[in-house]
Coordinates of C-alpha atoms in Angstrom, one line a residue:
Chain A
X70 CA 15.8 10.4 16.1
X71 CA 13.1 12.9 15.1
X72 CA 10.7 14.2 17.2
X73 CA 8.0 12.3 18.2
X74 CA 5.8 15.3 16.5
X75 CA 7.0 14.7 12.8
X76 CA 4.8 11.2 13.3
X77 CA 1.8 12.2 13.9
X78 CA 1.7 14.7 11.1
X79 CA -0.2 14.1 7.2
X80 CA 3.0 15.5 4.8
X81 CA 1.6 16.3 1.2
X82 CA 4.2 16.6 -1.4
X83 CA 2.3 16.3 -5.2
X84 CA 5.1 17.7 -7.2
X85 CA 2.8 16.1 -10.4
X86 CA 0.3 14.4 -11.4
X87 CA -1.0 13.6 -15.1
X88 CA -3.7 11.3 -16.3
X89 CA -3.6 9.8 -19.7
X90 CA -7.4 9.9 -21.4
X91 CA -8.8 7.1 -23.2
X92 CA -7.6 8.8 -26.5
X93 CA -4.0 8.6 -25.4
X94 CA -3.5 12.2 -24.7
X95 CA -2.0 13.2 -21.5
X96 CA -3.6 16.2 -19.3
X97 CA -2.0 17.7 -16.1
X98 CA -4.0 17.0 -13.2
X99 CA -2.0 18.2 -10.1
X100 CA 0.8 20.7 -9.8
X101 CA 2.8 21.6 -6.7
X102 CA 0.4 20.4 -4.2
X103 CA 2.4 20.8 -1.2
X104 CA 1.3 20.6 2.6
X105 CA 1.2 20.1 6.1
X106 CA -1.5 19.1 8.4
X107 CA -0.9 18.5 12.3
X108 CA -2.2 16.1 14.4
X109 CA -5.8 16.8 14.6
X110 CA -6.0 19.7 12.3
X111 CA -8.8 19.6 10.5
X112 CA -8.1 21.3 6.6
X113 CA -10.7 21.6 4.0
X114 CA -9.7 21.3 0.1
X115 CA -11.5 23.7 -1.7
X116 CA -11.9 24.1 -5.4
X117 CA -13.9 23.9 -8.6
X118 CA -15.4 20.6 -9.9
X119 CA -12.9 18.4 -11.7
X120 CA -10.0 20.1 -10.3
X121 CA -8.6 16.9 -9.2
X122 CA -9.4 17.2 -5.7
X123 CA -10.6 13.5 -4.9
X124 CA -7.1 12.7 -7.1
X125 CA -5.4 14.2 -4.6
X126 CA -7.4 12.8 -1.6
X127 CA -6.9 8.9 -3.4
X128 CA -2.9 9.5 -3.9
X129 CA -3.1 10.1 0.0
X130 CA -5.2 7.2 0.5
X131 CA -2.6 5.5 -1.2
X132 CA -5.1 4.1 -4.1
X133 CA -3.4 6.2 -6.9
X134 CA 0.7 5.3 -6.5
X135 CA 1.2 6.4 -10.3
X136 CA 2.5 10.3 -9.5
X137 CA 5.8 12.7 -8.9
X138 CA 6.5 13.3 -5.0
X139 CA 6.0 11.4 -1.7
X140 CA 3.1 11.5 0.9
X141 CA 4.1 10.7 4.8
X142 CA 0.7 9.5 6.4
X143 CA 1.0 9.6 10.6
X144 CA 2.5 6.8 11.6
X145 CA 0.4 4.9 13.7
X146 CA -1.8 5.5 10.2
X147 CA -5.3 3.8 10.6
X148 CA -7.2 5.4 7.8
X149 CA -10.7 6.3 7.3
X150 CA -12.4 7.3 4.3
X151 CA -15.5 8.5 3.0
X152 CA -15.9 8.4 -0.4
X153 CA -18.2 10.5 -2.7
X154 CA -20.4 7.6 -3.2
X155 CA -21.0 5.5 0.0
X156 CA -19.5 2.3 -1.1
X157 CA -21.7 0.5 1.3
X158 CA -21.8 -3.5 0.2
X159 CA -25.4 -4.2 -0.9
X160 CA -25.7 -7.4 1.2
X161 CA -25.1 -6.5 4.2
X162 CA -26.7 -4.9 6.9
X163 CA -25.8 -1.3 8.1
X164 CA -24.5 -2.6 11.5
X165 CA -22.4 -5.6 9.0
X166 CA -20.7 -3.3 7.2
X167 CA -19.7 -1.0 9.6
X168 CA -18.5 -3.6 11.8
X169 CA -16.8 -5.6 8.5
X170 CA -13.8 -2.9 9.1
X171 CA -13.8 -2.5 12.4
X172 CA -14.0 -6.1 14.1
X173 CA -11.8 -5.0 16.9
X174 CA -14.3 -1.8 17.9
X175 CA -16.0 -2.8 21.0
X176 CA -20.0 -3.0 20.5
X177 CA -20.2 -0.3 23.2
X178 CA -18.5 2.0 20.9
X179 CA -20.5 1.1 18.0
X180 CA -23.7 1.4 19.8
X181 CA -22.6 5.2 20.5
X182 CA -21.6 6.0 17.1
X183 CA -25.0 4.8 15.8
X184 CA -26.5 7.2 18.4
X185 CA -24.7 9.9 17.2
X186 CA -25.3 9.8 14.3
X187 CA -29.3 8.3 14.2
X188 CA -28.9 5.1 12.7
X189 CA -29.9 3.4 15.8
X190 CA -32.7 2.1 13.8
X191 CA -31.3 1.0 10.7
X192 CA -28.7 -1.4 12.0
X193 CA -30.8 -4.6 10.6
X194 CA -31.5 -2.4 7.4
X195 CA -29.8 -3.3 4.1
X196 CA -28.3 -0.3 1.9
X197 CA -30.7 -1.0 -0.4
X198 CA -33.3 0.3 2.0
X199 CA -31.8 3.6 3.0
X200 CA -32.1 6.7 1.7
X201 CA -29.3 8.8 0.6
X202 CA -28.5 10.6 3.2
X203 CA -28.3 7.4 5.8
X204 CA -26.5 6.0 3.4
X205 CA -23.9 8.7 3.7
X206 CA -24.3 8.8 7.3
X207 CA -23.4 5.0 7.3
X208 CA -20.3 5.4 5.1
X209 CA -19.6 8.2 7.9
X210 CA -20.0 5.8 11.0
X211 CA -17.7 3.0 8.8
X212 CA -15.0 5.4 8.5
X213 CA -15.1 6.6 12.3
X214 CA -15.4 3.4 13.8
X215 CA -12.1 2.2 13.0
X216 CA -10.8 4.9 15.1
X217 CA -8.5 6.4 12.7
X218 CA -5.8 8.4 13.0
X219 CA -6.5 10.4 9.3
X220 CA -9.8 11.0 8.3
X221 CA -10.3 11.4 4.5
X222 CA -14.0 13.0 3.3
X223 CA -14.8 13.0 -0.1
X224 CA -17.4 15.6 -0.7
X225 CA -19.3 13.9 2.2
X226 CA -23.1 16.3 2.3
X227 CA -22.9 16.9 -2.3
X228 CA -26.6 16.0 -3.3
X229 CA -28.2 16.2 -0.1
X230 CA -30.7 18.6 0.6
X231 CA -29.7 21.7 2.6
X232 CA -31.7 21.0 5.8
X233 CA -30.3 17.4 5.8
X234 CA -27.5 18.4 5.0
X235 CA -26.9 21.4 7.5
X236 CA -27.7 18.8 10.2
X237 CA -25.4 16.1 9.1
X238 CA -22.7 19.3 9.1
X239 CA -23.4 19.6 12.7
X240 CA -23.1 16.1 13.3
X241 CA -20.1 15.8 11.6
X242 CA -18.3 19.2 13.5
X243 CA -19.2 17.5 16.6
X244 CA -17.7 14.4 16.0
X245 CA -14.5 15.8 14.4
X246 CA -14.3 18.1 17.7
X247 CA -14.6 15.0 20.0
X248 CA -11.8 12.8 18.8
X249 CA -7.9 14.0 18.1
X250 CA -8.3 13.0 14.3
X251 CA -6.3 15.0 11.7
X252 CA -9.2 15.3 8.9
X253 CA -8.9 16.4 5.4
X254 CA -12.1 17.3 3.8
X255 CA -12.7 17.7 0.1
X256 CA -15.7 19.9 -0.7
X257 CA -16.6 22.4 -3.9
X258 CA -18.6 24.1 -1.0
X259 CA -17.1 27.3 0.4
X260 CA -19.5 28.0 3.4
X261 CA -19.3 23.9 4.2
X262 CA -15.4 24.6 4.6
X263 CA -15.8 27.4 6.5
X264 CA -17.9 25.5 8.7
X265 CA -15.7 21.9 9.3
X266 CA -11.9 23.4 8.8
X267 CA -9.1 25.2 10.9
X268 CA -7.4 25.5 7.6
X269 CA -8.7 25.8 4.3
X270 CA -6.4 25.4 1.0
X271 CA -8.0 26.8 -2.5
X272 CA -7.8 25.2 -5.3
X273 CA -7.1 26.5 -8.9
X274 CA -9.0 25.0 -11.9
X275 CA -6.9 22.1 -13.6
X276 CA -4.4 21.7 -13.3
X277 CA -4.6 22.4 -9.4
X278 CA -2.1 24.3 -7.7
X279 CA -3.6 25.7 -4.0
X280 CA -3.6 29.4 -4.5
X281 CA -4.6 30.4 -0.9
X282 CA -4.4 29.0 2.4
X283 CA -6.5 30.7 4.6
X284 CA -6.5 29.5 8.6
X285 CA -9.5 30.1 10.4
X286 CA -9.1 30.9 14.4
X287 CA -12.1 31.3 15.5
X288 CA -13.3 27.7 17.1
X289 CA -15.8 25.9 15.1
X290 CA -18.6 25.7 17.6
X291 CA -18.5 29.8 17.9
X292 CA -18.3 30.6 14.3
X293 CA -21.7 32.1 13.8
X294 CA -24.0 32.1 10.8
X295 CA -22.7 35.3 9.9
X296 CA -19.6 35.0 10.4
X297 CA -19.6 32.1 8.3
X298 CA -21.2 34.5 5.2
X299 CA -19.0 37.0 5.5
X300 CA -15.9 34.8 5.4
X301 CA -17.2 33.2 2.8
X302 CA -18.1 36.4 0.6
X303 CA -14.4 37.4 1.3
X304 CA -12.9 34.4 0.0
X305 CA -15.3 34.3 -2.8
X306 CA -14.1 37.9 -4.0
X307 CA -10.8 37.0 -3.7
X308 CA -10.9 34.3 -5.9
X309 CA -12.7 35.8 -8.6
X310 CA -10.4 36.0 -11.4
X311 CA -10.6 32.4 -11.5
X312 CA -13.2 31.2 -13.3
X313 CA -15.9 28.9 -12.0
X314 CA -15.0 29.7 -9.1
X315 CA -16.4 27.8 -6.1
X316 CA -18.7 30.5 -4.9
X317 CA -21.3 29.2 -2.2
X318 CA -25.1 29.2 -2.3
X319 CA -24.6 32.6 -4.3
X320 CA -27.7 34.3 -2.8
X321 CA -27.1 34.3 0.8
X322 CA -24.1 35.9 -0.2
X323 CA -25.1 38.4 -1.9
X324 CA -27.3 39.6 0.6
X325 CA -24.6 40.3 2.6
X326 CA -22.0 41.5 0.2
X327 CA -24.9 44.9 0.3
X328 CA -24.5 45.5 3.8
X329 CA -21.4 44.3 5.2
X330 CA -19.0 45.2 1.8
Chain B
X217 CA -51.6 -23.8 -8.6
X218 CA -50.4 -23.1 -12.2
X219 CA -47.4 -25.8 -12.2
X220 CA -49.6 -28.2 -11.0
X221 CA -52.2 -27.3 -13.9
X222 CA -49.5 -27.3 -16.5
X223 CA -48.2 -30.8 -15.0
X224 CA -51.7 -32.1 -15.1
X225 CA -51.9 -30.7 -18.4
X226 CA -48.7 -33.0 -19.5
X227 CA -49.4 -35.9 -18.3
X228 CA -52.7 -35.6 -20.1
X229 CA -50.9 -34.9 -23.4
X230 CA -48.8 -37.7 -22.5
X231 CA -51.8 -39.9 -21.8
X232 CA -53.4 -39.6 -25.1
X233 CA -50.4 -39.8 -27.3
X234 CA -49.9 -43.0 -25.5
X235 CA -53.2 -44.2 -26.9
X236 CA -52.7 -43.5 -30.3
X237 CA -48.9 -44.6 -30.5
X238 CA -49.6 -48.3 -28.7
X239 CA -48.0 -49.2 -25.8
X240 CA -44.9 -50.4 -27.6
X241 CA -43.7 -47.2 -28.2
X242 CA -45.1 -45.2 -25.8
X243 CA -46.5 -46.5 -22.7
X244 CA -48.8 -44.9 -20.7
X245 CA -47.9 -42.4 -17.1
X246 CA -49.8 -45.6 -15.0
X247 CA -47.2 -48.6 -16.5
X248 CA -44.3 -46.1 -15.8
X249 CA -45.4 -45.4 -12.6
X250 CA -45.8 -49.0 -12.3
X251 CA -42.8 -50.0 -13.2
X252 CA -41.1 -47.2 -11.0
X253 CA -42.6 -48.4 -7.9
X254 CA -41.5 -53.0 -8.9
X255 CA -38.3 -50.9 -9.6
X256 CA -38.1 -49.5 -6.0
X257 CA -39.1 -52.5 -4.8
X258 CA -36.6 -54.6 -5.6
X259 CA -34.2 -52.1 -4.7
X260 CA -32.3 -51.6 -7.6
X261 CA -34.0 -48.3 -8.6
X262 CA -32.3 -46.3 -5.1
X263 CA -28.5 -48.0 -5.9
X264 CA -28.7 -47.1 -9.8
X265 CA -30.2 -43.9 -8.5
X266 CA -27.6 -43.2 -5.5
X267 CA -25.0 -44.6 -7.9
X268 CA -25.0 -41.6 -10.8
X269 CA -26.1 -39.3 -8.2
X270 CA -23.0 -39.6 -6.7
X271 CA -21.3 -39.3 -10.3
X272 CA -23.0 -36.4 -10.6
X273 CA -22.3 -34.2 -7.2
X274 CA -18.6 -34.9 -7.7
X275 CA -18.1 -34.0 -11.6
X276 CA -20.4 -31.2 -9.9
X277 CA -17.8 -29.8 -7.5
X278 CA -14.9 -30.5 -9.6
X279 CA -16.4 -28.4 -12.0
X280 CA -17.6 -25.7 -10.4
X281 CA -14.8 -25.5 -7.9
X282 CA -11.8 -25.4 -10.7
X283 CA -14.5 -23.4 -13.1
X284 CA -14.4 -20.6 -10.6
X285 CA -10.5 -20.8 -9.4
X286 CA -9.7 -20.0 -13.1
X287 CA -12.8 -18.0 -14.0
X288 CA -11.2 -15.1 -11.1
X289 CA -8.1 -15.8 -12.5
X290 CA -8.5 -15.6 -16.0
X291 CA -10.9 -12.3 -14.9
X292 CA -8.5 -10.9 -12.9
X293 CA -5.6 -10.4 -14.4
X294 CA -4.9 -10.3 -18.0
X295 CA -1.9 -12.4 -18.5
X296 CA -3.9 -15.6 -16.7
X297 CA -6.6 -14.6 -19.3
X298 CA -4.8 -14.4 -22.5
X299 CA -2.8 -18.0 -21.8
X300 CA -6.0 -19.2 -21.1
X301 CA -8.2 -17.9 -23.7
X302 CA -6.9 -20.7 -26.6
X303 CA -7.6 -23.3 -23.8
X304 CA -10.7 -22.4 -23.1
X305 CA -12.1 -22.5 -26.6
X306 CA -10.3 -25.3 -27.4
X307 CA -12.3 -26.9 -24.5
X308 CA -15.4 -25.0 -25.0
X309 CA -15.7 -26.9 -28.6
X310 CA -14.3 -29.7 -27.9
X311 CA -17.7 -32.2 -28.9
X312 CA -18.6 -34.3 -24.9
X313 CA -18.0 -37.8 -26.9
X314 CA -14.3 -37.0 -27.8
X315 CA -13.6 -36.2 -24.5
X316 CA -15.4 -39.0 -22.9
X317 CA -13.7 -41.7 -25.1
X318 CA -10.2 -40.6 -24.9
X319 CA -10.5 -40.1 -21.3
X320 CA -11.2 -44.1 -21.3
X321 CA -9.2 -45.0 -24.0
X322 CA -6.2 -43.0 -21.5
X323 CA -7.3 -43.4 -18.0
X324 CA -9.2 -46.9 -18.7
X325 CA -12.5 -47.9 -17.9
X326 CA -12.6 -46.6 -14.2
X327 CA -14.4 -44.3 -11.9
X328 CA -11.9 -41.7 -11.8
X329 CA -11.9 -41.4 -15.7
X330 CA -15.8 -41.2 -16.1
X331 CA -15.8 -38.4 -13.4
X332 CA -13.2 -36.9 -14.7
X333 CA -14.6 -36.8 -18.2
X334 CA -17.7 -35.1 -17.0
X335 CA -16.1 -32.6 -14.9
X336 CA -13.8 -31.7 -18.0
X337 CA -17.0 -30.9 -19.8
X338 CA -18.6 -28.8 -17.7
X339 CA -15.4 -26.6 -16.8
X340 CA -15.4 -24.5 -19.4
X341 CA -18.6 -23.3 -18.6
X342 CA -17.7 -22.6 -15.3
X343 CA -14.6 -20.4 -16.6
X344 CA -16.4 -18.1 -19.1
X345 CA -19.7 -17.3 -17.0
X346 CA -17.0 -16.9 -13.4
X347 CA -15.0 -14.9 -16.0
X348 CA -17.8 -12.6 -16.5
X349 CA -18.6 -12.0 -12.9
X350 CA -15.1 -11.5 -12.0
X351 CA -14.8 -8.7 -14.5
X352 CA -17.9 -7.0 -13.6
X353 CA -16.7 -6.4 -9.7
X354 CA -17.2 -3.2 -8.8
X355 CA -13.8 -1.2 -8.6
X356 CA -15.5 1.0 -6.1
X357 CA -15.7 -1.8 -3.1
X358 CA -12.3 -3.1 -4.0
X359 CA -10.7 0.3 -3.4
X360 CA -12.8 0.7 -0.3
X361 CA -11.8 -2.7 1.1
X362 CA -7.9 -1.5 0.5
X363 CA -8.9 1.5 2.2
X364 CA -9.9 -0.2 4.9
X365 CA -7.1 -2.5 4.8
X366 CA -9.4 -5.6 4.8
X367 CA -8.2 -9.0 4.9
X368 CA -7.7 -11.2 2.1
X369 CA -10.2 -13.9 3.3
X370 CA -12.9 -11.4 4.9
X371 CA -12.5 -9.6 1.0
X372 CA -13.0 -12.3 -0.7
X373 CA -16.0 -13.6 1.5
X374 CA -17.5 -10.7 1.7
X375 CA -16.5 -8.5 -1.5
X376 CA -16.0 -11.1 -3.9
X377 CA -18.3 -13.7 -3.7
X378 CA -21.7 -12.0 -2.8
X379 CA -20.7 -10.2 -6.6
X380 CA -20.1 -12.8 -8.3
X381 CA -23.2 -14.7 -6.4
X382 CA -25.3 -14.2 -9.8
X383 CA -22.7 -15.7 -11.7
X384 CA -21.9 -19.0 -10.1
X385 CA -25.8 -19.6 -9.4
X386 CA -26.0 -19.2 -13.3
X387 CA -23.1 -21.6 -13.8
X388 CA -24.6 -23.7 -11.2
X389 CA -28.2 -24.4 -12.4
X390 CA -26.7 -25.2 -16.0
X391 CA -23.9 -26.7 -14.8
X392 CA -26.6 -28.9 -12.9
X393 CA -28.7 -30.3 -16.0
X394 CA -25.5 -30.2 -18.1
X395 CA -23.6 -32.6 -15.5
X396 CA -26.3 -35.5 -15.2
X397 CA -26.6 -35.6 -19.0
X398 CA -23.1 -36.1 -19.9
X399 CA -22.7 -38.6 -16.4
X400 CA -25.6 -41.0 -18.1
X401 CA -23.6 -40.9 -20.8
X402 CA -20.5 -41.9 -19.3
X403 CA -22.2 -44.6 -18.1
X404 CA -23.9 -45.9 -21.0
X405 CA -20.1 -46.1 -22.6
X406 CA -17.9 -47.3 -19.6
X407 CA -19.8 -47.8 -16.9
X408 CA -21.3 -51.6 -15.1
X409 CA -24.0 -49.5 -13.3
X410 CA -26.1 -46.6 -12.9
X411 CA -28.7 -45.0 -14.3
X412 CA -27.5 -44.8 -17.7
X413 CA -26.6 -48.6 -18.0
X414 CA -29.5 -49.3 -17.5
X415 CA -30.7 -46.9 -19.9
X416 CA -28.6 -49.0 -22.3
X417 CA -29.6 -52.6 -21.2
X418 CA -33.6 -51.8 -21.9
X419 CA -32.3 -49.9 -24.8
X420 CA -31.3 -53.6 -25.9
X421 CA -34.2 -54.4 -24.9
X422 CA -36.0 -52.0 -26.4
X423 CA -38.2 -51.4 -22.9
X424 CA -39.4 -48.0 -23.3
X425 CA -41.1 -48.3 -19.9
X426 CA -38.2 -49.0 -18.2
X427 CA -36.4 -46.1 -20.2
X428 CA -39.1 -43.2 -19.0
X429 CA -39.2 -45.1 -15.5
X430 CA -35.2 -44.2 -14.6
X431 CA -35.2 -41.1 -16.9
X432 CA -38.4 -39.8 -14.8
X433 CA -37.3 -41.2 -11.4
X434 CA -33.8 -39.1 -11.9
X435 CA -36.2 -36.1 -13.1
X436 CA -37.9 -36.2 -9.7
X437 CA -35.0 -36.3 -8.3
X438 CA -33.1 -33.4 -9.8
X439 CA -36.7 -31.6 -9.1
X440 CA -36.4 -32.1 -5.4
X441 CA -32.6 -31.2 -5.0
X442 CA -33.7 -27.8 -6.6
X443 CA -36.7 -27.1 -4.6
X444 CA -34.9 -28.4 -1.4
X445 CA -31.4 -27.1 -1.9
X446 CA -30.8 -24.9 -4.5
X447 CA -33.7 -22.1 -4.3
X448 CA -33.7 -21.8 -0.4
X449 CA -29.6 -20.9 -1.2
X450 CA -30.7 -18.6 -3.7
X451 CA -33.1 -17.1 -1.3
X452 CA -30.7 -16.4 1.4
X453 CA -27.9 -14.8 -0.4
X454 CA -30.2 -12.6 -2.3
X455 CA -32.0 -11.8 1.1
X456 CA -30.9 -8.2 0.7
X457 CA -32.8 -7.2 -2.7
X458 CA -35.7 -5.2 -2.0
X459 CA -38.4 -7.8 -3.2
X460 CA -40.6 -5.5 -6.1
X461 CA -44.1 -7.2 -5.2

């Protein structure tokens, strides 16, 4: 028997990945993408755009079968995602289609959630009628209501503007903090990882291999702002012989880089 | 207040013509009327009416029923579609008499046939606009419903059919017009009653008033099942569209 540990853990092993274009030619995608993530550990994927981050997040999803190596999801393994778009269905309310995937959520629960995350008064609302950012926020309840054991985000805050954005961050640590889900998070934003993860993995250009794992101990709710810049500045210089690299809102950095480098 | 003008405006047209043509050929909207309402009074207008109406709704749902069974099928996967395909154009071209007579030459002179022979029309239409709808559903909402490990039924009630929602209303409100066409038809050829026979007997006749009094009867009809039925359906399951007035 193994330990009753080995369950609850997300195992990652992407010896390979290739997609074949619409020409015919095949390109690498992935390459040695191999880790661990423990019961509620939350781990941020960070990397350039097009690295073939949200492949990897949709080969743990299970969506993309068609790759070299084995993924060993927790085994009680309710999954929730959040894609980059919302994926909301069109006809049907917000409360509809969070409630679609989680029928056996008690309305209690719901109700909360909704608080949580202000969308208290957009339950009757169709997609159609949101903006953006509720939209996100709704795709965000969907994925948390079905209480799920691994929590996929795909890029969850891109395209929002910063102050929405910073608050839907803070939303988002908070809920994370309150459950025992083990999160992955996929984001091309440095100081966003910082932020959200207790591990972050970085990503090379394609094809992706992680060329840094870098744990952060310090708990999420005392990581201060400039904490979080200086981190980031570090990580940043460390990964600059790779081009494009995923450097974050360049200017607050930069600032700091003067004084505290 | 415009459809009643451009009604008003019709009859009008019709009116005059009426006068210059004679009676004979063309009699005018008060001897139709007229003989719409001794029709009803007798009775016989309701059973030739109830009659092909009846034709009609179940060549209807045979039709649209099988149309979209194979029309997710044959848009689904690609084997279904390329057995299909040679079918489908073979009954896509296939001229509405043919199929009509050999259906009564093979399965006689009975209800079953005529139905059948109208449904068999209209099928194909079903098939290629279902087709179209099924392979225009959004990838995205699939992968989120296998995400989310949603149940087959609750996918396809909830996933499938709002998408494709466009698609069978389109094959619908054709499939509609298309249906009672070919049914008076069918009767006209193989049928002892219904609105089409008796098309045909003042055809022998040659009663053009009795002619525009069924075809216009039926028309008032059809009218009323789309104002009644079909639109407020429409409404609802496009109740989520933000309306641009």
């Amino acid at each position: 028997m193994r330990p009753a540990g080995e369950f609850d853990r997300l195992e990652v092993r992407i010896a390979h990945k290739a997609f074949t274009a619409a020409s015919g030619d095949r390109f690498d995608v992935l390459r040695d993408i191999c880790f661990k993530l423990g019961r509620s550990e939350v781990a941020a994927l960070v990397g350039p755009s097009g690295c073939g981050k949200t492949t990897i997040l949709r080969i743990i999803a299970g969506l993309d079968m068609d790759f070299e190596g084995a993924v060993a999801r927790p085994s009680a393994g309710t999954l929730g995602m959040v894609f980059q778009e919302p994926r909301l269905l069109p006809w049907r309310t917000v409360e509809d289609n969070v409630s679609l995937v989680a029928p056996s959520t008690a309305a209690e629960a719901l109700t909360s959630l909704f608080k949580i995350l202000d969308l208290e008064a957009h339950r009757s609302h169709y997609p159609g009628e949101l903006s953006l950012g509720l939209a996100r926020r709704v795709a965000l309840a969907r994925a948390l209501a079905v209480n799920p054991d691994l929590l996929l985000l795909d890029e969850p805050l891109v395209s929002l503007d910063e102050a929405l954005a910073e608050r839907l961050r803070a939303q988002l640590a908070a809920l994370i903090e309150s459950r025992p889900i083990t999160t992955l998070l996929v984001t091309h934003d440095l100081e966003e990882a910082i932020r959200l993860a207790d591990r972050i993995f970085l990503l090379s250009p394609r094809p992706a291999q992680i060329v840094a794992e870098i744990p952060l101990t310090t708990p999420r709710s005392a990581r201060s702002e400039r904490e979080v810049a200086a981190l980031g500045a570090e990580i940043a210089s460390r990964i600059n012989g790779h081009a494009e690299s995923p450097v974050p809102r360049a200017n607050s950095l930069t600032k700091h880089d003067a004084t505290d480098f | 207040m415009l459809r009643i003008a451009s009604l008003t405006l019709f009859v009008a047209i019709w009116w005059l013509a009426s006068l210059f043509t004679g009676p004979q050929l063309l009699p005018g909207p008060e001897k139709v009327l007229g003989a719409i309402i001794a029709q009803a009074r007798t009775g016989d207008l309701f059973v030739q009416l109830g009659v092909t109406l009846a034709r009609v709704f179940a060549a209807f749902a045979i039709s649209m029923i099988g149309g979209t069974v194979i029309g997710l099928l044959m848009g689904r996967s690609k084997i279904a579609d390329r057995l299909g395909d040679p079918w489908l154009i073979v009954l896509l071209n296939l001229p509405a008499l043919v199929i009509i007579v050999l259906a009564f030459i093979w399965g006689g002179l009975t209800e079953i046939a005529a139905v059948l022979a109208v449904a068999i029309n209209k099928l194909p239409n079903t098939v290629v606009t279902v087709r179209e709808g099924a392979r225009a559903l959004d990838p995205g909402l699939d992968e989120m419903a296998r995400v989310f490990g949603l149940p087959r039924p609750k996918y396809l009630w909830h996933i499938v059919v709002p998408q494709l929602g466009p698609y069978l209303a389109a094959a619908g409100r054709s499939g509609l017009s298309l249906v009672w066409k070919i049914v008076l038809i069918v009767e006209l050829l193989g049928r002892p009653n219904g609105i089409g026979f008796q098309i045909g007997v003042a055809f022998q006749l040659f009663d053009v008033t009795l002619i525009l009094a069924y075809a216009l009867a039926f028309v008032v009809v059809i009218l009323v099942i789309e104002t009644a039925l079909v639109q407020p359906i429409e409404r609802r399951a496009s109740r989520w569209r933000i309306r641009s007035t």
